[in-house]
Amino acid sequence: MKCITGKKCHETEELAEEALIENHIHFNHPKGSGPINIYLCEHCGHYHFTSQGEPHYILEEKASYIAAQKRARDWEYRLR
Ligand SMILES: [Zn+2]
């Protein structure tokens, strides 16, 4: 299943939110860049990331979780 926007599709809002959190754990987006929200696509009916508009509340809500996961990843990397 592919969308004409070429963006990755997330089947539900919940899955898109999880993926957004994962994305912020795995990539060090400088402040003001990277995907910050999700939206329902009118072309495919699935959810995509967007870097436009206001940040999703879940990024604020999960900020400490994201930071903790990042630190955990840093340690894994150093111990390799
Ligand atoms: Zn789409």
Coordinates of N, CA, C and O and ligand atoms in Angstrom, one line a residue:
M1 N 0.8 -1.2 0.0 CA 0.0 0.0 0.0 C 0.9 1.3 0.0 O 1.7 1.4 0.9
K2 N 0.7 2.1 -1.0 CA 1.5 3.3 -1.1 C 0.6 4.5 -1.3 O -0.4 4.4 -2.0
C3 N 1.1 5.6 -0.8 CA 0.3 6.8 -0.9 C 1.0 7.7 -2.0 O 2.2 7.7 -2.1
I4 N 0.2 8.5 -2.7 CA 0.8 9.3 -3.7 C 1.7 10.4 -3.2 O 2.5 11.0 -3.9
T5 N 1.6 10.7 -1.9 CA 2.5 11.7 -1.3 C 3.9 11.1 -1.1 O 4.8 11.9 -0.9
G6 N 4.0 9.8 -1.2 CA 5.3 9.1 -1.0 C 5.7 9.0 0.4 O 6.8 8.5 0.7
K7 N 4.8 9.4 1.3 CA 5.1 9.3 2.7 C 4.8 7.9 3.3 O 3.9 7.2 2.7
K8 N 5.4 7.6 4.4 CA 5.1 6.3 5.0 C 3.7 6.4 5.6 O 3.4 7.4 6.3
C9 N 3.0 5.3 5.5 CA 1.6 5.2 6.0 C 1.6 4.6 7.3 O 2.2 3.5 7.6
H10 N 0.8 5.1 8.2 CA 0.5 4.5 9.5 C -1.0 4.3 9.6 O -1.8 5.2 9.4
E11 N -1.3 3.0 9.8 CA -2.7 2.6 9.7 C -3.7 3.3 10.7 O -4.8 3.6 10.3
T12 N -3.3 3.6 11.9 CA -4.1 4.2 12.8 C -3.4 5.4 13.5 O -2.2 5.5 13.4
E13 N -4.2 6.3 14.1 CA -3.6 7.4 14.8 C -2.7 7.0 15.9 O -1.6 7.5 16.1
E14 N -3.1 5.9 16.6 CA -2.3 5.4 17.7 C -0.9 4.9 17.2 O 0.1 5.2 17.8
L15 N -0.9 4.1 16.1 CA 0.3 3.6 15.6 C 1.2 4.8 15.1 O 2.4 4.7 15.2
A16 N 0.6 5.8 14.5 CA 1.3 7.0 14.0 C 2.0 7.7 15.2 O 3.1 8.1 15.1
E17 N 1.3 7.8 16.3 CA 1.8 8.5 17.5 C 3.0 7.7 18.1 O 4.0 8.2 18.4
E18 N 2.8 6.3 18.1 CA 3.9 5.5 18.6 C 5.1 5.7 17.7 O 6.3 5.8 18.2
A19 N 4.9 5.7 16.4 CA 6.0 5.8 15.5 C 6.7 7.2 15.6 O 7.9 7.3 15.4
L20 N 5.9 8.2 15.9 CA 6.4 9.5 16.0 C 7.4 9.6 17.3 O 8.5 10.1 17.2
I21 N 7.0 8.9 18.3 CA 7.8 8.8 19.5 C 9.1 8.1 19.2 O 10.2 8.5 19.6
E22 N 9.0 6.9 18.6 CA 10.1 6.1 18.2 C 11.1 6.9 17.3 O 12.3 6.9 17.5
N23 N 10.5 7.7 16.4 CA 11.3 8.5 15.5 C 12.2 9.5 16.3 O 13.3 9.7 16.0
H24 N 11.6 10.1 17.3 CA 12.3 11.1 18.1 C 13.3 10.4 19.0 O 14.3 11.1 19.5
I25 N 13.1 9.1 19.3 CA 14.1 8.4 20.1 C 15.3 8.1 19.3 O 16.5 8.2 19.7
H26 N 15.1 7.7 18.0 CA 16.1 7.1 17.2 C 16.9 8.2 16.4 O 18.0 8.0 16.0
F27 N 16.3 9.4 16.2 CA 16.9 10.4 15.5 C 17.1 11.7 16.4 O 16.1 12.0 17.1
N28 N 18.2 12.3 16.3 CA 18.4 13.5 17.1 C 18.0 14.7 16.3 O 18.8 15.4 15.7
H29 N 16.7 15.0 16.3 CA 16.2 16.1 15.5 C 16.6 17.4 16.3 O 16.2 17.5 17.4
P30 N 17.3 18.3 15.6 CA 17.5 19.6 16.3 C 16.1 20.2 16.5 O 15.2 20.0 15.8
K31 N 16.1 21.1 17.5 CA 14.8 21.7 17.8 C 14.3 22.5 16.6 O 15.1 23.2 15.9
G32 N 13.0 22.3 16.3 CA 12.4 23.0 15.2 C 12.6 22.3 13.8 O 12.3 22.8 12.8
S33 N 13.1 21.0 13.9 CA 13.1 20.2 12.7 C 12.7 18.8 12.9 O 12.5 18.5 14.1
G34 N 12.5 18.1 11.9 CA 12.0 16.7 12.0 C 10.5 16.7 12.1 O 9.9 17.8 12.3
P35 N 9.9 15.5 12.1 CA 8.4 15.4 12.2 C 8.0 15.8 13.6 O 8.6 15.4 14.6
I36 N 6.9 16.6 13.7 CA 6.5 17.0 15.0 C 5.0 16.7 15.2 O 4.5 16.8 16.3
N37 N 4.3 16.2 14.2 CA 2.9 15.9 14.3 C 2.5 14.9 13.3 O 3.3 14.5 12.4
I38 N 1.3 14.4 13.4 CA 0.7 13.5 12.4 C -0.6 14.1 11.9 O -1.2 14.9 12.5
Y39 N -1.0 13.6 10.7 CA -2.3 14.0 10.2 C -2.9 12.9 9.3 O -2.2 12.0 8.8
L40 N -4.2 13.0 9.2 CA -5.0 12.0 8.5 C -4.9 12.4 7.0 O -5.3 13.6 6.7
C41 N -4.4 11.5 6.2 CA -4.2 11.9 4.8 C -5.5 11.7 4.0 O -6.2 10.7 4.1
E42 N -5.8 12.7 3.2 CA -7.1 12.6 2.4 C -6.9 11.7 1.2 O -7.9 11.4 0.6
H43 N -5.7 11.4 0.8 CA -5.5 10.6 -0.4 C -5.6 9.1 -0.1 O -6.2 8.3 -0.8
C44 N -5.0 8.7 1.1 CA -4.9 7.2 1.3 C -5.7 6.8 2.6 O -5.9 5.6 2.9
G45 N -6.2 7.8 3.4 CA -6.9 7.5 4.6 C -6.1 7.0 5.7 O -6.6 6.5 6.7
H46 N -4.8 7.1 5.6 CA -3.9 6.7 6.7 C -3.2 7.9 7.3 O -3.4 9.0 6.8
Y47 N -2.4 7.7 8.3 CA -1.7 8.8 8.9 C -0.3 9.0 8.5 O 0.4 8.0 8.2
H48 N 0.1 10.2 8.3 CA 1.5 10.5 8.0 C 2.1 11.5 9.0 O 1.4 12.1 9.7
F49 N 3.4 11.5 9.0 CA 4.1 12.6 9.8 C 4.1 13.9 9.0 O 4.0 13.9 7.8
T50 N 4.2 15.0 9.8 CA 4.3 16.3 9.2 C 5.3 17.1 10.1 O 5.4 16.9 11.3
S51 N 6.0 18.0 9.5 CA 6.9 18.9 10.2 C 6.3 20.3 10.3 O 6.9 21.2 10.8
Q52 N 5.1 20.4 9.8 CA 4.4 21.7 9.8 C 3.5 21.8 11.0 O 3.0 20.8 11.6
G53 N 3.2 23.0 11.4 CA 2.2 23.3 12.5 C 2.7 23.1 13.9 O 3.9 23.2 14.1
E54 N 1.8 22.9 14.8 CA 2.1 22.8 16.2 C 2.6 21.4 16.5 O 2.0 20.4 15.9
P55 N 3.5 21.3 17.4 CA 3.9 19.9 17.9 C 2.8 19.1 18.5 O 1.9 19.7 19.2
H56 N 2.8 17.9 18.3 CA 1.8 17.0 18.9 C 2.0 17.0 20.4 O 3.1 16.9 20.9
Y57 N 0.8 17.0 21.1 CA 0.9 17.0 22.6 C 1.7 15.8 23.2 O 2.3 15.9 24.2
I58 N 1.6 14.7 22.4 CA 2.2 13.5 22.9 C 3.8 13.6 23.1 O 4.4 13.0 23.9
L59 N 4.4 14.5 22.2 CA 5.8 14.7 22.3 C 6.2 15.4 23.6 O 7.2 15.1 24.2
E60 N 5.3 16.3 24.0 CA 5.5 17.0 25.3 C 5.2 16.0 26.5 O 6.0 15.9 27.4
E61 N 4.1 15.3 26.3 CA 3.7 14.4 27.3 C 4.8 13.3 27.6 O 5.0 12.8 28.7
K62 N 5.4 12.8 26.5 CA 6.4 11.7 26.5 C 7.8 12.2 26.5 O 8.8 11.4 26.3
A63 N 8.0 13.5 26.7 CA 9.4 14.1 26.6 C 10.4 13.4 27.5 O 11.5 13.1 27.1
S64 N 10.0 13.1 28.8 CA 11.0 12.5 29.7 C 11.2 11.1 29.3 O 12.3 10.6 29.4
Y65 N 10.2 10.4 28.8 CA 10.4 9.0 28.3 C 11.3 9.0 27.1 O 12.2 8.2 27.0
I66 N 11.1 9.9 26.2 CA 12.0 10.0 25.0 C 13.4 10.3 25.4 O 14.4 9.6 24.9
A67 N 13.6 11.2 26.4 CA 15.0 11.5 26.8 C 15.6 10.3 27.5 O 16.8 10.1 27.3
A68 N 14.8 9.6 28.3 CA 15.4 8.4 29.0 C 15.8 7.3 28.0 O 16.8 6.7 28.1
Q69 N 14.9 7.1 27.0 CA 15.2 6.1 26.0 C 16.5 6.5 25.2 O 17.3 5.6 24.8
K70 N 16.6 7.8 24.9 CA 17.8 8.3 24.2 C 19.1 8.0 25.0 O 20.1 7.6 24.5
R71 N 19.0 8.3 26.3 CA 20.2 8.0 27.2 C 20.5 6.5 27.2 O 21.7 6.2 27.1
A72 N 19.5 5.7 27.3 CA 19.7 4.2 27.2 C 20.4 3.8 26.0 O 21.3 3.0 26.0
R73 N 20.0 4.4 24.8 CA 20.6 4.1 23.6 C 22.0 4.6 23.5 O 22.9 3.9 23.0
D74 N 22.3 5.7 24.1 CA 23.7 6.2 24.2 C 24.6 5.3 24.9 O 25.7 5.0 24.5
W75 N 24.1 4.7 26.0 CA 24.9 3.8 26.8 C 25.1 2.5 26.0 O 26.2 2.0 26.0
E76 N 24.1 2.0 25.3 CA 24.3 0.8 24.5 C 25.4 1.0 23.5 O 26.2 0.2 23.3
Y77 N 25.4 2.2 22.9 CA 26.3 2.5 21.9 C 27.7 2.5 22.5 O 28.7 2.0 21.9
R78 N 27.9 3.1 23.6 CA 29.2 3.3 24.2 C 29.8 1.9 24.7 O 31.0 1.7 24.7
L79 N 28.9 1.0 25.1 CA 29.3 -0.3 25.6 C 29.7 -1.3 24.5 O 30.2 -2.3 24.7
R80 N 29.4 -0.9 23.2 CA 29.7 -1.8 22.1 C 31.2 -2.0 21.9 O 31.9 -1.1 22.1
Ligands
ZN1 ZN -1.5 9.4 2.3

